Tab-separated table of N, CA and C in Angstrom:
chain	number	residue	atom	x	y	z
Q	544	MET	N	-141.965	-44.083	-36.049
Q	544	MET	CA	-141.512	-45.135	-35.954
Q	544	MET	C	-142.422	-45.627	-37.467
Q	545	ASN	N	-142.350	-46.373	-38.154
Q	545	ASN	CA	-142.707	-46.524	-39.263
Q	545	ASN	C	-143.950	-47.263	-39.181
Q	546	PRO	N	-145.283	-47.597	-39.045
Q	546	PRO	CA	-145.916	-48.818	-39.300
Q	546	PRO	C	-145.822	-50.140	-40.113
Q	547	LEU	N	-145.191	-49.169	-41.422
Q	547	LEU	CA	-145.416	-50.093	-42.699
Q	547	LEU	C	-143.864	-50.626	-42.380
Q	548	ARG	N	-143.324	-50.494	-41.761
Q	548	ARG	CA	-142.127	-51.735	-41.242
Q	548	ARG	C	-142.104	-53.333	-40.745
Q	549	SER	N	-141.063	-54.154	-41.219
Q	549	SER	CA	-141.962	-55.835	-41.355
Q	549	SER	C	-142.238	-55.954	-39.913
Q	550	LEU	N	-142.710	-57.044	-39.524
Q	550	LEU	CA	-142.915	-57.616	-38.108
Q	550	LEU	C	-141.844	-58.360	-37.626
Q	551	ARG	N	-141.476	-58.285	-35.929
Q	551	ARG	CA	-140.792	-59.273	-35.868
Q	551	ARG	C	-141.155	-60.767	-36.011
Q	552	TRP	N	-140.090	-61.456	-36.067
Q	552	TRP	CA	-140.207	-62.832	-36.553
Q	552	TRP	C	-141.154	-62.942	-35.596
Q	553	TRP	N	-141.244	-62.833	-33.934
Q	553	TRP	CA	-141.634	-63.617	-33.246
Q	553	TRP	C	-143.112	-62.907	-33.230
Q	554	ILE	N	-143.606	-61.701	-33.871
Q	554	ILE	CA	-145.066	-61.907	-34.263
Q	554	ILE	C	-145.397	-62.431	-35.334
Q	555	ALA	N	-144.501	-62.687	-36.629
Q	555	ALA	CA	-144.527	-63.019	-37.330
Q	555	ALA	C	-145.228	-64.462	-37.959
Q	556	LEU	N	-143.735	-65.039	-37.082
Q	556	LEU	CA	-144.071	-66.839	-36.714
Q	556	LEU	C	-145.494	-67.046	-36.587
Q	557	PRO	N	-146.537	-66.801	-35.311
Q	557	PRO	CA	-147.615	-67.319	-35.457
Q	557	PRO	C	-148.187	-66.571	-35.829
Q	558	LEU	N	-148.261	-65.351	-36.612
Q	558	LEU	CA	-149.648	-64.173	-37.862
Q	558	LEU	C	-149.562	-65.817	-38.591
Q	559	ALA	N	-148.124	-66.060	-39.157
Q	559	ALA	CA	-148.061	-67.201	-40.795
Q	559	ALA	C	-149.000	-68.641	-40.495
Q	560	LEU	N	-148.267	-69.212	-39.326
Q	560	LEU	CA	-148.968	-70.429	-38.458
Q	560	LEU	C	-150.754	-70.308	-38.740
Q	561	CYS	N	-150.998	-69.303	-37.636
Q	561	CYS	CA	-152.825	-69.004	-37.482
Q	561	CYS	C	-153.586	-68.397	-39.049
Q	562	GLY	N	-152.689	-68.041	-40.075
Q	562	GLY	CA	-152.979	-68.089	-40.760
Q	562	GLY	C	-153.400	-68.913	-41.851
Q	563	GLY	N	-152.264	-69.450	-41.958
Q	563	GLY	CA	-152.706	-70.719	-42.566
Q	563	GLY	C	-153.456	-71.950	-42.449
Q	564	LEU	N	-153.667	-72.248	-40.653
Q	564	LEU	CA	-154.753	-72.607	-40.224
Q	564	LEU	C	-155.752	-72.675	-40.329
Q	565	ALA	N	-156.452	-70.437	-40.370
Q	565	ALA	CA	-157.451	-70.343	-40.569
Q	565	ALA	C	-157.538	-70.415	-42.156
Q	566	LEU	N	-156.960	-69.998	-42.922
Q	566	LEU	CA	-157.577	-70.869	-44.417
Q	566	LEU	C	-157.957	-72.355	-44.528
Q	567	ASP	N	-157.512	-73.157	-43.884
Q	567	ASP	CA	-157.831	-74.876	-43.766
Q	567	ASP	C	-159.548	-74.260	-43.187
Q	568	ALA	N	-159.416	-73.874	-41.983
Q	568	ALA	CA	-160.751	-73.755	-41.106
Q	568	ALA	C	-162.027	-73.065	-42.300
Q	569	ALA	N	-161.816	-72.196	-44.074
Q	569	ALA	CA	-162.327	-71.528	-44.296
Q	569	ALA	C	-163.233	-72.610	-45.364
Q	570	THR	N	-161.822	-73.829	-45.449
Q	570	THR	CA	-162.407	-75.037	-46.711
Q	570	THR	C	-164.008	-75.985	-46.179
Q	571	PRO	N	-164.393	-76.798	-47.123
Q	571	PRO	CA	-165.587	-77.464	-46.861
Q	571	PRO	C	-165.626	-78.209	-45.831
Q	572	TRP	N	-164.645	-78.688	-44.753
Q	572	TRP	CA	-164.296	-79.256	-43.761
Q	572	TRP	C	-164.863	-78.491	-42.716
Q	573	LEU	N	-164.685	-77.115	-42.518
Q	573	LEU	CA	-165.140	-76.992	-41.426
Q	573	LEU	C	-166.528	-75.842	-41.713
Q	574	ASN	N	-166.016	-74.745	-43.610
Q	574	ASN	CA	-166.993	-73.934	-44.302
Q	574	ASN	C	-166.717	-72.801	-43.850
Q	575	TRP	N	-166.693	-72.209	-42.767
Q	575	TRP	CA	-166.212	-71.360	-41.645
Q	575	TRP	C	-165.915	-70.061	-43.058
Q	576	TRP	N	-166.950	-69.566	-44.075
Q	576	TRP	CA	-165.842	-68.707	-44.781
Q	576	TRP	C	-165.380	-67.838	-44.634
Q	577	PRO	N	-165.796	-66.966	-43.578
Q	577	PRO	CA	-164.310	-65.328	-42.918
Q	577	PRO	C	-163.227	-65.755	-42.874
Q	578	ALA	N	-163.179	-67.095	-41.741
Q	578	ALA	CA	-161.780	-67.299	-41.666
Q	578	ALA	C	-160.765	-67.108	-43.056
Q	579	GLY	N	-161.192	-67.286	-44.286
Q	579	GLY	CA	-160.653	-67.237	-45.285
Q	579	GLY	C	-159.494	-66.220	-45.744
Q	580	LEU	N	-160.658	-64.992	-45.538
Q	580	LEU	CA	-160.016	-63.705	-45.840
Q	580	LEU	C	-159.271	-62.607	-44.678
Q	581	VAL	N	-159.442	-64.020	-43.413
Q	581	VAL	CA	-158.407	-63.669	-42.024
Q	581	VAL	C	-157.583	-64.170	-42.426
Q	582	GLY	N	-157.420	-65.320	-42.694
Q	582	GLY	CA	-156.396	-66.445	-42.718
Q	582	GLY	C	-155.211	-64.955	-44.169
Q	583	ALA	N	-155.521	-65.090	-45.103
Q	583	ALA	CA	-155.355	-64.433	-45.914
Q	583	ALA	C	-154.177	-63.369	-45.701
Q	584	ALA	N	-155.014	-62.795	-44.738
Q	584	ALA	CA	-154.716	-60.878	-44.139
Q	584	ALA	C	-153.487	-60.967	-43.367
Q	585	LEU	N	-154.027	-62.781	-42.472
Q	585	LEU	CA	-152.652	-62.491	-41.242
Q	585	LEU	C	-151.076	-62.788	-42.194
Q	586	ILE	N	-151.558	-63.909	-43.114
Q	586	ILE	CA	-150.625	-64.036	-43.580
Q	586	ILE	C	-149.504	-62.780	-44.331
Q	587	ILE	N	-150.109	-62.033	-44.993
Q	587	ILE	CA	-149.942	-60.814	-46.036
Q	587	ILE	C	-149.178	-60.373	-44.928
Q	588	ALA	N	-149.842	-59.551	-44.171
Q	588	ALA	CA	-149.127	-58.713	-42.824
Q	588	ALA	C	-147.678	-59.727	-41.597
Q	589	ALA	N	-147.810	-60.787	-42.006
Q	589	ALA	CA	-146.354	-61.719	-41.284
Q	589	ALA	C	-145.494	-61.329	-42.421
Q	590	LEU	N	-145.553	-61.650	-43.816
Q	590	LEU	CA	-144.801	-61.229	-45.049
Q	590	LEU	C	-144.433	-60.347	-45.223
Q	591	TRP	N	-145.138	-58.982	-44.612
Q	591	TRP	CA	-144.931	-57.904	-44.942
Q	591	TRP	C	-143.418	-57.122	-45.362
Q	592	GLN	N	-142.746	-56.476	-46.143
Q	592	GLN	CA	-141.322	-56.068	-45.758
Q	592	GLN	C	-140.853	-57.219	-45.262
Q	593	GLN	N	-140.549	-58.423	-44.911
Q	593	GLN	CA	-139.693	-59.169	-44.644
Q	593	GLN	C	-138.561	-59.069	-45.114
Q	594	ARG	N	-137.376	-60.009	-44.601
Q	594	ARG	CA	-136.228	-60.111	-45.543
Q	594	ARG	C	-136.362	-61.348	-45.983
Q	595	SER	N	-135.805	-61.666	-47.111
Q	595	SER	CA	-136.210	-63.249	-48.177
Q	595	SER	C	-136.699	-64.440	-47.698
Q	596	LEU	N	-135.251	-64.481	-46.496
Q	596	LEU	CA	-134.853	-65.410	-46.129
Q	596	LEU	C	-136.165	-65.962	-45.228
Q	597	ALA	N	-136.136	-64.835	-44.385
Q	597	ALA	CA	-137.515	-64.701	-43.551
Q	597	ALA	C	-138.783	-64.729	-43.944
Q	598	GLY	N	-138.905	-63.829	-45.422
Q	598	GLY	CA	-139.832	-64.582	-46.326
Q	598	GLY	C	-140.665	-65.959	-46.851
Q	599	LEU	N	-139.936	-66.250	-47.217
Q	599	LEU	CA	-139.445	-67.891	-47.494
Q	599	LEU	C	-139.898	-68.678	-46.619
Q	600	LEU	N	-139.073	-68.686	-45.025
Q	600	LEU	CA	-139.367	-69.716	-43.739
Q	600	LEU	C	-140.798	-69.027	-43.270
Q	601	LEU	N	-141.490	-67.746	-43.817
Q	601	LEU	CA	-142.537	-68.164	-42.863
Q	601	LEU	C	-143.546	-68.637	-44.015
Q	602	GLY	N	-143.547	-67.894	-45.369
Q	602	GLY	CA	-144.587	-68.778	-46.445
Q	602	GLY	C	-144.171	-70.149	-46.234
Q	603	ALA	N	-143.434	-70.600	-45.541
Q	603	ALA	CA	-143.222	-72.049	-46.046
Q	603	ALA	C	-144.184	-72.675	-44.316
Q	604	VAL	N	-144.126	-71.857	-43.310
Q	604	VAL	CA	-144.840	-72.394	-42.151
Q	604	VAL	C	-146.288	-71.783	-42.654
Q	605	ALA	N	-146.968	-70.749	-43.216
Q	605	ALA	CA	-148.204	-70.579	-43.532
Q	605	ALA	C	-148.340	-72.270	-44.667
Q	606	GLY	N	-148.196	-72.151	-45.326
Q	606	GLY	CA	-148.133	-73.189	-46.197
Q	606	GLY	C	-148.318	-74.766	-45.570
Q	607	ALA	N	-147.202	-74.772	-44.883
Q	607	ALA	CA	-147.579	-76.048	-44.125
Q	607	ALA	C	-148.836	-76.043	-43.377
Q	608	SER	N	-149.361	-74.959	-42.838
Q	608	SER	CA	-150.059	-75.090	-41.288
Q	608	SER	C	-151.404	-74.891	-42.348
Q	609	PHE	N	-151.504	-74.880	-43.480
Q	609	PHE	CA	-152.762	-74.390	-44.616
Q	609	PHE	C	-152.717	-75.992	-44.738
Q	610	TRP	N	-151.834	-76.276	-46.057
Q	610	TRP	CA	-151.981	-77.532	-46.566
Q	610	TRP	C	-151.855	-78.972	-45.952
Q	611	ALA	N	-150.994	-78.904	-44.770
Q	611	ALA	CA	-151.114	-80.721	-44.384
Q	611	ALA	C	-152.156	-80.739	-43.485
Q	612	PRO	N	-152.746	-80.359	-43.303
Q	612	PRO	CA	-153.790	-80.631	-42.959
Q	612	PRO	C	-155.309	-80.656	-43.894
Q	613	HIS	N	-154.996	-79.984	-44.581
Q	613	HIS	CA	-156.038	-80.167	-45.492
Q	613	HIS	C	-156.078	-81.469	-46.802
Q	614	ILE	N	-155.114	-81.321	-46.684
Q	614	ILE	CA	-154.756	-82.729	-47.841
Q	614	ILE	C	-155.273	-83.956	-47.023
Q	615	SER	N	-154.921	-83.605	-45.333
Q	615	SER	CA	-154.917	-85.541	-44.620
Q	615	SER	C	-155.092	-85.965	-44.742
Q	616	TRP	N	-156.758	-85.941	-46.152
Q	616	TRP	CA	-157.058	-87.468	-46.241
Q	616	TRP	C	-156.532	-88.173	-47.013
Q	617	LEU	N	-155.349	-87.665	-47.301
Q	617	LEU	CA	-154.751	-88.814	-48.231
Q	617	LEU	C	-154.542	-89.490	-47.684
Q	618	THR	N	-153.862	-89.597	-46.421
Q	618	THR	CA	-153.374	-90.544	-45.191
Q	618	THR	C	-154.318	-91.870	-45.614
Q	619	LEU	N	-155.090	-91.642	-45.310
Q	619	LEU	CA	-156.231	-92.578	-45.249
Q	619	LEU	C	-156.801	-93.756	-46.672
Q	620	TYR	N	-156.303	-93.283	-47.866
Q	620	TYR	CA	-156.215	-93.893	-49.030
Q	620	TYR	C	-154.783	-94.462	-49.330
Q	621	LEU	N	-153.550	-93.403	-49.299
Q	621	LEU	CA	-152.478	-93.772	-49.915
Q	621	LEU	C	-151.068	-93.479	-48.552
Q	622	GLY	N	-151.607	-93.614	-47.487
Q	622	GLY	CA	-150.870	-93.434	-46.079
Q	622	GLY	C	-150.128	-92.059	-46.148
Q	623	PRO	N	-148.781	-91.902	-44.750
Q	623	PRO	CA	-148.815	-90.900	-45.198
Q	623	PRO	C	-146.972	-90.432	-45.974
Q	624	ILE	N	-145.901	-91.241	-46.572
Q	624	ILE	CA	-145.510	-90.554	-47.681
Q	624	ILE	C	-145.898	-89.966	-48.878
Q	625	PRO	N	-147.035	-90.522	-49.682
Q	625	PRO	CA	-147.766	-89.153	-50.172
Q	625	PRO	C	-148.155	-87.905	-49.462
Q	626	TRP	N	-148.636	-88.387	-48.848
Q	626	TRP	CA	-149.523	-87.211	-48.105
Q	626	TRP	C	-148.296	-86.217	-47.951
Q	627	LEU	N	-146.740	-86.658	-47.745
Q	627	LEU	CA	-145.271	-85.696	-47.077
Q	627	LEU	C	-145.699	-85.299	-48.149
Q	628	ALA	N	-145.157	-86.449	-49.481
Q	628	ALA	CA	-144.884	-85.600	-50.839
Q	628	ALA	C	-145.378	-84.872	-50.849
Q	629	LEU	N	-146.817	-84.618	-51.205
Q	629	LEU	CA	-147.395	-83.891	-52.203
Q	629	LEU	C	-147.759	-82.451	-51.273
Q	630	THR	N	-147.670	-82.417	-49.256
Q	630	THR	CA	-148.148	-81.161	-48.492
Q	630	THR	C	-146.163	-80.619	-49.193
Q	631	ALA	N	-145.009	-81.095	-48.798
Q	631	ALA	CA	-143.960	-80.531	-49.320
Q	631	ALA	C	-143.603	-80.145	-50.893
Q	632	ALA	N	-145.044	-80.216	-51.731
Q	632	ALA	CA	-144.800	-79.835	-53.795
Q	632	ALA	C	-145.371	-78.930	-53.478
Q	633	MET	N	-147.045	-78.161	-52.667
Q	633	MET	CA	-147.347	-77.261	-52.325
Q	633	MET	C	-146.684	-76.787	-51.101
Q	634	VAL	N	-146.368	-76.913	-50.168
Q	634	VAL	CA	-146.002	-75.833	-49.193
Q	634	VAL	C	-144.478	-74.858	-50.344
Q	635	SER	N	-143.491	-75.494	-51.102
Q	635	SER	CA	-143.173	-74.854	-52.136
Q	635	SER	C	-143.295	-73.741	-53.329
Q	636	TRP	N	-144.606	-73.859	-52.988
Q	636	TRP	CA	-145.156	-73.200	-53.122
Q	636	TRP	C	-145.732	-71.610	-52.839
Q	637	PHE	N	-146.039	-71.918	-51.752
Q	637	PHE	CA	-146.413	-71.045	-50.638
Q	637	PHE	C	-144.449	-70.444	-49.536
Q	638	ALA	N	-143.925	-71.254	-50.052
Q	638	ALA	CA	-142.778	-70.431	-49.222
Q	638	ALA	C	-142.346	-69.772	-50.807
Q	639	LEU	N	-142.327	-70.291	-51.980
Q	639	LEU	CA	-141.840	-68.633	-52.823
Q	639	LEU	C	-142.570	-67.669	-52.900
Q	640	PHE	N	-143.898	-67.926	-52.972
Q	640	PHE	CA	-144.886	-66.793	-52.496
Q	640	PHE	C	-144.441	-66.546	-51.264
Q	641	GLY	N	-144.013	-66.771	-49.612
Q	641	GLY	CA	-143.663	-65.391	-48.995
Q	641	GLY	C	-142.301	-64.681	-49.168
Q	642	LEU	N	-141.116	-65.862	-50.562
Q	642	LEU	CA	-140.287	-64.691	-50.451
Q	642	LEU	C	-140.444	-63.933	-51.360
Q	643	LEU	N	-141.213	-63.770	-52.513
Q	643	LEU	CA	-141.090	-63.183	-53.493
Q	643	LEU	C	-142.387	-61.921	-52.997
Q	644	THR	N	-142.983	-62.448	-52.173
Q	644	THR	CA	-144.283	-61.061	-51.407
Q	644	THR	C	-142.683	-60.285	-50.825
Q	645	ALA	N	-142.197	-61.035	-50.041
Q	645	ALA	CA	-141.306	-60.378	-48.302
Q	645	ALA	C	-140.575	-59.483	-49.499
Q	646	THR	N	-139.337	-59.922	-50.298
Q	646	THR	CA	-138.860	-59.415	-51.758
Q	646	THR	C	-138.981	-58.152	-51.912
Q	647	THR	N	-140.765	-58.248	-52.468
Q	647	THR	CA	-141.216	-56.869	-53.292
Q	647	THR	C	-141.934	-56.167	-52.698
Q	648	THR	N	-142.422	-56.109	-51.171
Q	648	THR	CA	-142.789	-55.379	-50.664
Q	648	THR	C	-141.534	-54.838	-49.948
Q	649	ARG	N	-140.392	-54.860	-49.266
Q	649	ARG	CA	-139.573	-54.536	-48.927
Q	649	ARG	C	-139.031	-53.721	-49.870
Q	650	ALA	N	-138.887	-54.049	-51.280
Q	650	ALA	CA	-138.432	-53.198	-52.424
Q	650	ALA	C	-139.228	-52.364	-52.780
Q	651	LEU	N	-139.880	-51.989	-52.844
Q	651	LEU	CA	-141.002	-50.928	-53.276
Q	651	LEU	C	-141.202	-50.819	-52.397
Q	652	ALA	N	-140.669	-51.186	-50.583
Q	652	ALA	CA	-140.669	-49.536	-49.749
Q	652	ALA	C	-139.229	-48.764	-49.776
Q	653	LEU	N	-138.080	-49.459	-50.264
Q	653	LEU	CA	-136.629	-49.022	-50.654
Q	653	LEU	C	-137.652	-47.485	-51.435
Q	654	LEU	N	-138.255	-47.957	-52.143
Q	654	LEU	CA	-137.968	-46.667	-53.080
Q	654	LEU	C	-138.752	-45.017	-52.654
Q	655	ARG	N	-138.688	-45.085	-51.844
Q	655	ARG	CA	-139.382	-44.490	-50.657
Q	655	ARG	C	-140.173	-43.160	-51.655
Q	656	LEU	N	-141.807	-44.003	-52.364
Q	656	LEU	CA	-142.748	-43.337	-52.141
Q	656	LEU	C	-143.883	-42.947	-51.384
Q	657	ARG	N	-144.200	-41.944	-51.216
Q	657	ARG	CA	-145.421	-41.571	-50.091
Q	657	ARG	C	-146.275	-42.648	-50.627
Q	658	THR	N	-146.635	-42.650	-48.899
Q	658	THR	CA	-147.772	-43.629	-48.559
Q	658	THR	C	-148.806	-44.201	-49.245
Q	659	VAL	N	-149.074	-43.264	-50.095
Q	659	VAL	CA	-150.378	-43.389	-50.860
Q	659	VAL	C	-150.377	-43.695	-52.138
Q	660	ILE	N	-148.676	-43.873	-53.027
Q	660	ILE	CA	-148.404	-44.614	-53.470
Q	660	ILE	C	-148.648	-46.010	-53.583
Q	661	LEU	N	-147.529	-46.005	-51.759
Q	661	LEU	CA	-146.687	-47.247	-51.976
Q	661	LEU	C	-147.415	-48.287	-51.319
Q	662	VAL	N	-148.735	-48.056	-50.834
Q	662	VAL	CA	-149.300	-48.799	-50.313
Q	662	VAL	C	-150.462	-49.273	-51.369
Q	663	PRO	N	-150.760	-49.190	-52.222
Q	663	PRO	CA	-151.679	-49.409	-53.181
Q	663	PRO	C	-150.844	-50.833	-54.167
Q	664	ALA	N	-149.502	-50.148	-53.853
Q	664	ALA	CA	-148.940	-51.058	-55.569
Q	664	ALA	C	-148.228	-51.970	-54.770
Q	665	GLN	N	-147.766	-52.132	-53.538
Q	665	GLN	CA	-147.141	-53.543	-52.490
Q	665	GLN	C	-148.890	-54.045	-52.686
Q	666	ALA	N	-149.618	-53.801	-52.381
Q	666	ALA	CA	-151.144	-54.510	-52.414
Q	666	ALA	C	-151.341	-54.850	-53.824
Q	667	ALA	N	-151.315	-54.185	-54.667
Q	667	ALA	CA	-151.425	-55.537	-55.915
Q	667	ALA	C	-150.334	-55.869	-56.333
Q	668	THR	N	-149.094	-55.896	-56.177
Q	668	THR	CA	-148.189	-56.590	-56.202
Q	668	THR	C	-147.935	-57.838	-55.508
Q	669	VAL	N	-148.685	-57.895	-54.390
Q	669	VAL	CA	-148.581	-59.321	-53.572
Q	669	VAL	C	-150.540	-60.210	-54.174
Q	670	ALA	N	-151.574	-58.809	-54.170
Q	670	ALA	CA	-152.828	-59.411	-55.046
Q	670	ALA	C	-152.518	-60.705	-56.392
Q	671	GLY	N	-151.462	-59.913	-56.859
Q	671	GLY	CA	-150.909	-60.601	-58.293
Q	671	GLY	C	-149.729	-61.734	-57.962
Q	672	LEU	N	-148.966	-61.222	-57.107
Q	672	LEU	CA	-148.000	-62.722	-56.690
Q	672	LEU	C	-148.658	-64.217	-56.154
Q	673	TRP	N	-150.284	-63.715	-55.347
Q	673	TRP	CA	-151.166	-64.322	-54.795
Q	673	TRP	C	-152.078	-65.394	-56.084
Q	674	VAL	N	-151.861	-64.979	-57.001
Q	674	VAL	CA	-152.553	-65.650	-57.798
Q	674	VAL	C	-152.962	-65.746	-58.977
Q	675	LEU	N	-150.765	-65.348	-59.358
Q	675	LEU	CA	-150.069	-66.290	-59.791
Q	675	LEU	C	-149.300	-67.540	-59.028
Q	676	ARG	N	-149.436	-67.589	-57.555
Q	676	ARG	CA	-149.127	-68.640	-57.160
Q	676	ARG	C	-150.265	-69.686	-57.390
Q	677	GLU	N	-151.640	-69.216	-57.039
Q	677	GLU	CA	-153.001	-70.254	-57.100
Q	677	GLU	C	-152.727	-70.608	-58.203
Q	678	GLN	N	-152.905	-70.215	-59.276
Q	678	GLN	CA	-152.780	-70.446	-60.659
Q	678	GLN	C	-151.492	-71.805	-61.285
Q	679	LEU	N	-150.181	-71.217	-60.710
Q	679	LEU	CA	-148.893	-72.508	-60.584
Q	679	LEU	C	-149.691	-73.466	-59.856
Q	680	GLN	N	-150.223	-73.212	-58.519
Q	680	GLN	CA	-150.360	-74.979	-58.050
Q	680	GLN	C	-151.302	-75.344	-58.028
Q	681	SER	N	-151.903	-74.652	-59.784
Q	681	SER	CA	-153.259	-75.769	-59.858
Q	681	SER	C	-152.796	-76.421	-61.596
Q	682	THR	N	-151.641	-75.882	-61.661
Q	682	THR	CA	-150.857	-76.729	-62.406
Q	682	THR	C	-149.379	-77.566	-62.442
Q	683	VAL	N	-149.362	-77.333	-61.208
Q	683	VAL	CA	-148.188	-78.284	-60.801
Q	683	VAL	C	-147.960	-78.507	-59.222
Q	684	PRO	N	-148.212	-80.321	-58.936
Q	684	PRO	CA	-147.436	-81.489	-59.926
Q	684	PRO	C	-148.036	-81.688	-60.593
Q	685	TYR	N	-148.559	-82.990	-60.976
Q	685	TYR	CA	-149.366	-83.667	-61.305
Q	685	TYR	C	-150.906	-83.325	-61.893
Q	686	GLY	N	-150.738	-81.655	-62.580
Q	686	GLY	CA	-151.985	-81.527	-63.211
Q	686	GLY	C	-152.562	-80.547	-62.058
Q	687	GLY	N	-151.976	-80.129	-61.023
Q	687	GLY	CA	-151.811	-79.269	-59.971
Q	687	GLY	C	-153.374	-79.996	-58.838
Q	688	PHE	N	-153.039	-78.691	-58.083
Q	688	PHE	CA	-154.982	-79.373	-56.776
Q	688	PHE	C	-154.976	-77.806	-56.132
Q	689	ALA	N	-156.433	-77.187	-57.221
Q	689	ALA	CA	-156.732	-75.714	-57.752
Q	689	ALA	C	-157.946	-75.698	-56.274
Q	690	TRP	N	-157.605	-76.663	-55.515
Q	690	TRP	CA	-158.943	-76.772	-54.523
Q	690	TRP	C	-158.422	-75.575	-53.035
Q	691	GLY	N	-156.935	-75.672	-53.126
Q	691	GLY	CA	-156.417	-74.794	-52.448
Q	691	GLY	C	-156.607	-73.037	-52.180
Q	692	ARG	N	-157.454	-73.001	-53.689
Q	692	ARG	CA	-157.784	-71.361	-53.953
Q	692	ARG	C	-158.269	-70.524	-53.096
Q	693	LEU	N	-158.522	-70.062	-52.866
Q	693	LEU	CA	-159.171	-68.831	-51.945
Q	693	LEU	C	-160.729	-68.660	-51.828
Q	694	ALA	N	-160.704	-68.464	-53.558
Q	694	ALA	CA	-162.060	-68.623	-54.064
Q	694	ALA	C	-162.333	-69.583	-53.512
Q	695	HIS	N	-162.070	-71.184	-54.031
Q	695	HIS	CA	-162.919	-71.945	-52.808
Q	695	HIS	C	-163.493	-71.399	-51.674
Q	696	THR	N	-162.639	-70.686	-50.846
Q	696	THR	CA	-162.866	-70.866	-49.536
Q	696	THR	C	-164.746	-70.117	-48.875
Q	697	GLN	N	-164.601	-68.902	-50.348
Q	697	GLN	CA	-165.870	-68.152	-49.885
Q	697	GLN	C	-166.785	-68.934	-51.084
Q	698	ALA	N	-167.674	-70.132	-51.021
Q	698	ALA	CA	-168.385	-70.987	-51.966
Q	698	ALA	C	-170.211	-70.222	-51.260
Q	699	ASP	N	-169.819	-70.505	-50.129
Q	699	ASP	CA	-171.351	-69.564	-49.723
Q	699	ASP	C	-171.345	-68.611	-48.633
Q	700	GLY	N	-170.485	-67.730	-49.146
Q	700	GLY	CA	-169.887	-66.176	-49.203
Q	700	GLY	C	-170.958	-64.821	-49.052
Q	701	PRO	N	-171.019	-64.149	-48.974
Q	701	PRO	CA	-171.413	-62.836	-50.013
Q	701	PRO	C	-171.282	-62.857	-51.289
Q	702	LEU	N	-169.414	-62.991	-51.428
Q	702	LEU	CA	-168.915	-62.781	-52.385
Q	702	LEU	C	-168.754	-63.781	-53.645
Q	703	ALA	N	-169.370	-65.161	-53.292
Q	703	ALA	CA	-169.517	-66.064	-54.427
Q	703	ALA	C	-170.176	-65.529	-55.597
Q	704	GLN	N	-170.720	-64.924	-55.955
Q	704	GLN	CA	-171.800	-65.027	-57.490
Q	704	GLN	C	-171.370	-63.703	-57.540
Q	705	SER	N	-169.710	-62.758	-57.628
Q	705	SER	CA	-168.686	-62.455	-58.174
Q	705	SER	C	-167.889	-63.104	-59.028
Q	706	ALA	N	-167.318	-64.523	-58.400
Q	706	ALA	CA	-167.359	-65.214	-59.986
Q	706	ALA	C	-167.802	-65.449	-60.360
Q	707	SER	N	-168.637	-65.089	-61.244
Q	707	SER	CA	-169.087	-65.812	-62.762
Q	707	SER	C	-168.892	-64.342	-63.301
Q	708	TRP	N	-168.615	-62.972	-62.328
Q	708	TRP	CA	-168.768	-62.180	-63.443
Q	708	TRP	C	-166.707	-62.479	-64.072
Q	709	LEU	N	-165.986	-62.581	-61.870
Q	709	LEU	CA	-164.339	-62.074	-61.439
Q	709	LEU	C	-163.921	-63.562	-62.730
Q	710	GLY	N	-164.226	-64.773	-62.144
Q	710	GLY	CA	-163.776	-65.607	-62.681
Q	710	GLY	C	-162.514	-66.433	-60.995
Q	711	PHE	N	-162.332	-66.910	-61.018
Q	711	PHE	CA	-161.659	-67.276	-59.735
Q	711	PHE	C	-160.458	-66.807	-59.227
Q	712	ALA	N	-159.888	-65.783	-60.333
Q	712	ALA	CA	-158.618	-65.642	-60.227
Q	712	ALA	C	-159.142	-63.884	-59.150
Q	713	GLY	N	-160.620	-63.049	-60.366
Q	713	GLY	CA	-160.596	-62.541	-59.701
Q	713	GLY	C	-161.313	-62.342	-58.175
Q	714	LEU	N	-161.741	-63.696	-57.923
Q	714	LEU	CA	-162.475	-63.194	-56.524
Q	714	LEU	C	-161.660	-63.524	-55.467
Q	715	THR	N	-160.247	-64.125	-56.086
Q	715	THR	CA	-159.398	-64.125	-54.755
Q	715	THR	C	-158.689	-62.576	-55.029
């Protein structure tokens, strides 16, 4: 059995859900920085070599479980409709990330490369897609919402100082 094959849907779905919640736990309201690393790992594991539609749906689940609680404070000032609209916009970026991550990791696996080449190629691709998603969500909609970056979850962690050398994208 190949350990790099995609996880079954019934395993991947809770991983995506828990990954999004863990990312939210790492943000300033709980400020538990290790959860950001765990959350990213859970989301990526859920998406790894999934079929495209599954990746889209799992990405949406991860995005909803992160963004809905992360920006829930908007309901205090604007009400539920703007909160839902912004959550939907931000979830769409995660869904697109899920689609692309699942598709590219699966396509790379079909190339039948040796594991020592395949896994680093997949990892670099996924890292690039994660950073691209963060960059896009930092500009669209309404000028973007950069505070959802993985680097922001590491403000109190041991890697925070690396942001001065690597920037937010490098820290992510």
